Amino acid sequence: MSLQPRPGAEIPALTVRVARASIPHGATAMWIRDRLDGPFSDEDFTAWHPRDGRPGLSPAQLATVCVLQYALNLSDRQAAEAVRCRIDVKYALGLELEDPGSHHSVLSDFRDRLAEGDRADRLLGLALTRIRRAGLLKGRVARDSRPFP
């Protein structure tokens, strides 16, 4: 599969209106999207895909689904259903309300791809950098390395 980077910064206007009207105080998925402007972009994954071939699903969206899946404690099936049915998740992913999502097995395939080489470490580093820039994570205080008296 090839990667056709898509601009993920825009949330469809109808999705924004419905999400804000339905969940006026927001939800975890919406908060993640708003604070991080989407944790990933397709350009972060260009090295993972060939330049030609059948277009694949957005890796930025799949990575974001994995983050939401962890944050919301969802199984693969529940995460895929959330993408299909939940307005806050559609908002977080920048999807049209009628977007059908994908099969739950796609998440497992994505994680298998993520496990290759140092991809997971690089993606975690990128996520942490963006989280720090958003002011959501501060540097850890170094513990005193001296032994106890």
PDB file of N, CA and C in Angstrom, residues 1-45:
ATOM      1  N   MET A   1       0.835  -1.176   0.000  1.00  0.00           N
ATOM      2  CA  MET A   1       0.000   0.000   0.000  1.00  0.00           C
ATOM      3  C   MET A   1       0.879   1.237   0.000  1.00  0.00           C
ATOM      4  N   SER A   2       0.427   2.237  -0.678  1.00  0.00           N
ATOM      5  CA  SER A   2       1.164   3.498  -0.705  1.00  0.00           C
ATOM      6  C   SER A   2       0.514   4.492   0.242  1.00  0.00           C
ATOM      7  N   LEU A   3       1.265   5.523   0.539  1.00  0.00           N
ATOM      8  CA  LEU A   3       0.740   6.565   1.412  1.00  0.00           C
ATOM      9  C   LEU A   3       0.436   7.793   0.589  1.00  0.00           C
ATOM     10  N   GLN A   4      -0.777   8.237   0.665  1.00  0.00           N
ATOM     11  CA  GLN A   4      -1.206   9.474   0.029  1.00  0.00           C
ATOM     12  C   GLN A   4      -1.495  10.442   1.174  1.00  0.00           C
ATOM     13  N   PRO A   5      -0.471  11.190   1.643  1.00  0.00           N
ATOM     14  CA  PRO A   5      -0.707  12.044   2.819  1.00  0.00           C
ATOM     15  C   PRO A   5      -1.920  12.940   2.640  1.00  0.00           C
ATOM     16  N   ARG A   6      -2.730  12.963   3.657  1.00  0.00           N
ATOM     17  CA  ARG A   6      -3.927  13.793   3.632  1.00  0.00           C
ATOM     18  C   ARG A   6      -3.786  14.862   4.693  1.00  0.00           C
ATOM     19  N   PRO A   7      -4.248  16.019   4.387  1.00  0.00           N
ATOM     20  CA  PRO A   7      -4.207  17.058   5.418  1.00  0.00           C
ATOM     21  C   PRO A   7      -5.225  16.726   6.499  1.00  0.00           C
ATOM     22  N   GLY A   8      -4.772  16.420   7.697  1.00  0.00           N
ATOM     23  CA  GLY A   8      -5.680  16.013   8.764  1.00  0.00           C
ATOM     24  C   GLY A   8      -6.011  17.117   9.729  1.00  0.00           C
ATOM     25  N   ALA A   9      -5.522  18.314   9.461  1.00  0.00           N
ATOM     26  CA  ALA A   9      -5.725  19.401  10.413  1.00  0.00           C
ATOM     27  C   ALA A   9      -7.169  19.886  10.443  1.00  0.00           C
ATOM     28  N   GLU A  10      -7.871  19.748   9.360  1.00  0.00           N
ATOM     29  CA  GLU A  10      -9.247  20.258   9.287  1.00  0.00           C
ATOM     30  C   GLU A  10     -10.254  19.215   9.763  1.00  0.00           C
ATOM     31  N   ILE A  11     -11.078  19.614  10.680  1.00  0.00           N
ATOM     32  CA  ILE A  11     -12.207  18.783  11.093  1.00  0.00           C
ATOM     33  C   ILE A  11     -13.393  19.281  10.282  1.00  0.00           C
ATOM     34  N   PRO A  12     -14.137  18.384   9.636  1.00  0.00           N
ATOM     35  CA  PRO A  12     -15.288  18.845   8.854  1.00  0.00           C
ATOM     36  C   PRO A  12     -16.228  19.709   9.695  1.00  0.00           C
ATOM     37  N   ALA A  13     -16.726  20.765   9.088  1.00  0.00           N
ATOM     38  CA  ALA A  13     -17.554  21.746   9.802  1.00  0.00           C
ATOM     39  C   ALA A  13     -18.773  21.106  10.465  1.00  0.00           C
ATOM     40  N   LEU A  14     -19.434  20.190   9.773  1.00  0.00           N
ATOM     41  CA  LEU A  14     -20.611  19.543  10.352  1.00  0.00           C
ATOM     42  C   LEU A  14     -20.217  18.707  11.567  1.00  0.00           C
ATOM     43  N   THR A  15     -19.094  18.022  11.493  1.00  0.00           N
ATOM     44  CA  THR A  15     -18.623  17.229  12.630  1.00  0.00           C
ATOM     45  C   THR A  15     -18.361  18.132  13.832  1.00  0.00           C
ATOM     46  N   VAL A  16     -17.748  19.286  13.597  1.00  0.00           N
ATOM     47  CA  VAL A  16     -17.486  20.233  14.687  1.00  0.00           C
ATOM     48  C   VAL A  16     -18.793  20.718  15.302  1.00  0.00           C
ATOM     49  N   ARG A  17     -19.747  21.123  14.453  1.00  0.00           N
ATOM     50  CA  ARG A  17     -21.024  21.646  14.964  1.00  0.00           C
ATOM     51  C   ARG A  17     -21.771  20.608  15.785  1.00  0.00           C
ATOM     52  N   VAL A  18     -21.860  19.391  15.260  1.00  0.00           N
ATOM     53  CA  VAL A  18     -22.602  18.346  15.959  1.00  0.00           C
ATOM     54  C   VAL A  18     -21.887  17.954  17.248  1.00  0.00           C
ATOM     55  N   ALA A  19     -20.564  17.833  17.206  1.00  0.00           N
ATOM     56  CA  ALA A  19     -19.812  17.453  18.409  1.00  0.00           C
ATOM     57  C   ALA A  19     -19.955  18.519  19.490  1.00  0.00           C
ATOM     58  N   ARG A  20     -19.817  19.779  19.129  1.00  0.00           N
ATOM     59  CA  ARG A  20     -19.926  20.870  20.111  1.00  0.00           C
ATOM     60  C   ARG A  20     -21.350  20.990  20.662  1.00  0.00           C
ATOM     61  N   ALA A  21     -22.349  20.728  19.823  1.00  0.00           N
ATOM     62  CA  ALA A  21     -23.739  20.793  20.296  1.00  0.00           C
ATOM     63  C   ALA A  21     -24.074  19.587  21.181  1.00  0.00           C
ATOM     64  N   SER A  22     -23.544  18.421  20.827  1.00  0.00           N
ATOM     65  CA  SER A  22     -23.859  17.196  21.570  1.00  0.00           C
ATOM     66  C   SER A  22     -23.053  17.059  22.855  1.00  0.00           C
ATOM     67  N   ILE A  23     -21.815  17.555  22.821  1.00  0.00           N
ATOM     68  CA  ILE A  23     -20.910  17.400  23.959  1.00  0.00           C
ATOM     69  C   ILE A  23     -20.299  18.775  24.252  1.00  0.00           C
ATOM     70  N   PRO A  24     -21.087  19.700  24.770  1.00  0.00           N
ATOM     71  CA  PRO A  24     -20.620  21.086  24.913  1.00  0.00           C
ATOM     72  C   PRO A  24     -19.386  21.253  25.802  1.00  0.00           C
ATOM     73  N   HIS A  25     -19.195  20.371  26.754  1.00  0.00           N
ATOM     74  CA  HIS A  25     -18.021  20.475  27.633  1.00  0.00           C
ATOM     75  C   HIS A  25     -16.859  19.632  27.116  1.00  0.00           C
ATOM     76  N   GLY A  26     -17.045  18.985  25.978  1.00  0.00           N
ATOM     77  CA  GLY A  26     -15.986  18.175  25.387  1.00  0.00           C
ATOM     78  C   GLY A  26     -15.897  16.798  26.015  1.00  0.00           C
ATOM     79  N   ALA A  27     -15.015  15.996  25.477  1.00  0.00           N
ATOM     80  CA  ALA A  27     -14.755  14.636  25.944  1.00  0.00           C
ATOM     81  C   ALA A  27     -13.269  14.379  25.738  1.00  0.00           C
ATOM     82  N   THR A  28     -12.771  13.307  26.316  1.00  0.00           N
ATOM     83  CA  THR A  28     -11.345  13.006  26.244  1.00  0.00           C
ATOM     84  C   THR A  28     -10.823  13.044  24.815  1.00  0.00           C
ATOM     85  N   ALA A  29     -11.521  12.406  23.895  1.00  0.00           N
ATOM     86  CA  ALA A  29     -11.068  12.356  22.504  1.00  0.00           C
ATOM     87  C   ALA A  29     -11.009  13.757  21.894  1.00  0.00           C
ATOM     88  N   MET A  30     -11.994  14.572  22.184  1.00  0.00           N
ATOM     89  CA  MET A  30     -12.024  15.938  21.655  1.00  0.00           C
ATOM     90  C   MET A  30     -10.907  16.772  22.285  1.00  0.00           C
ATOM     91  N   TRP A  31     -10.684  16.573  23.572  1.00  0.00           N
ATOM     92  CA  TRP A  31      -9.657  17.313  24.282  1.00  0.00           C
ATOM     93  C   TRP A  31      -8.276  16.994  23.707  1.00  0.00           C
ATOM     94  N   ILE A  32      -8.027  15.711  23.429  1.00  0.00           N
ATOM     95  CA  ILE A  32      -6.744  15.313  22.831  1.00  0.00           C
ATOM     96  C   ILE A  32      -6.569  16.000  21.488  1.00  0.00           C
ATOM     97  N   ARG A  33      -7.609  16.000  20.680  1.00  0.00           N
ATOM     98  CA  ARG A  33      -7.528  16.647  19.362  1.00  0.00           C
ATOM     99  C   ARG A  33      -7.282  18.148  19.494  1.00  0.00           C
ATOM    100  N   ASP A  34      -8.041  18.797  20.372  1.00  0.00           N
ATOM    101  CA  ASP A  34      -7.924  20.245  20.516  1.00  0.00           C
ATOM    102  C   ASP A  34      -6.577  20.660  21.080  1.00  0.00           C
ATOM    103  N   ARG A  35      -6.079  19.955  22.063  1.00  0.00           N
ATOM    104  CA  ARG A  35      -4.816  20.338  22.697  1.00  0.00           C
ATOM    105  C   ARG A  35      -3.611  20.012  21.830  1.00  0.00           C
ATOM    106  N   LEU A  36      -3.684  18.939  21.047  1.00  0.00           N
ATOM    107  CA  LEU A  36      -2.526  18.516  20.255  1.00  0.00           C
ATOM    108  C   LEU A  36      -2.691  18.789  18.766  1.00  0.00           C
ATOM    109  N   ASP A  37      -3.833  19.329  18.352  1.00  0.00           N
ATOM    110  CA  ASP A  37      -4.128  19.536  16.938  1.00  0.00           C
ATOM    111  C   ASP A  37      -3.919  18.233  16.174  1.00  0.00           C
ATOM    112  N   GLY A  38      -4.359  17.134  16.777  1.00  0.00           N
ATOM    113  CA  GLY A  38      -4.119  15.811  16.222  1.00  0.00           C
ATOM    114  C   GLY A  38      -2.697  15.416  16.576  1.00  0.00           C
ATOM    115  N   PRO A  39      -2.499  14.318  17.299  1.00  0.00           N
ATOM    116  CA  PRO A  39      -1.153  13.980  17.750  1.00  0.00           C
ATOM    117  C   PRO A  39      -0.173  13.633  16.634  1.00  0.00           C
ATOM    118  N   PHE A  40      -0.683  13.198  15.479  1.00  0.00           N
ATOM    119  CA  PHE A  40       0.187  12.772  14.385  1.00  0.00           C
ATOM    120  C   PHE A  40      -0.320  13.310  13.060  1.00  0.00           C
ATOM    121  N   SER A  41       0.564  13.342  12.073  1.00  0.00           N
ATOM    122  CA  SER A  41       0.166  13.673  10.704  1.00  0.00           C
ATOM    123  C   SER A  41       0.698  12.567   9.796  1.00  0.00           C
ATOM    124  N   ASP A  42       0.096  12.409   8.642  1.00  0.00           N
ATOM    125  CA  ASP A  42       0.529  11.354   7.733  1.00  0.00           C
ATOM    126  C   ASP A  42       1.993  11.503   7.328  1.00  0.00           C
ATOM    127  N   GLU A  43       2.488  12.723   7.305  1.00  0.00           N
ATOM    128  CA  GLU A  43       3.884  12.948   6.937  1.00  0.00           C
ATOM    129  C   GLU A  43       4.841  12.277   7.928  1.00  0.00           C
ATOM    130  N   ASP A  44       4.394  12.039   9.151  1.00  0.00           N
ATOM    131  CA  ASP A  44       5.225  11.355  10.141  1.00  0.00           C
ATOM    132  C   ASP A  44       5.489   9.902   9.755  1.00  0.00           C
ATOM    133  N   PHE A  45       4.729   9.379   8.797  1.00  0.00           N
ATOM    134  CA  PHE A  45       4.791   7.961   8.455  1.00  0.00           C
ATOM    135  C   PHE A  45       5.265   7.692   7.023  1.00  0.00           C
TER     136      PHE A  45
END
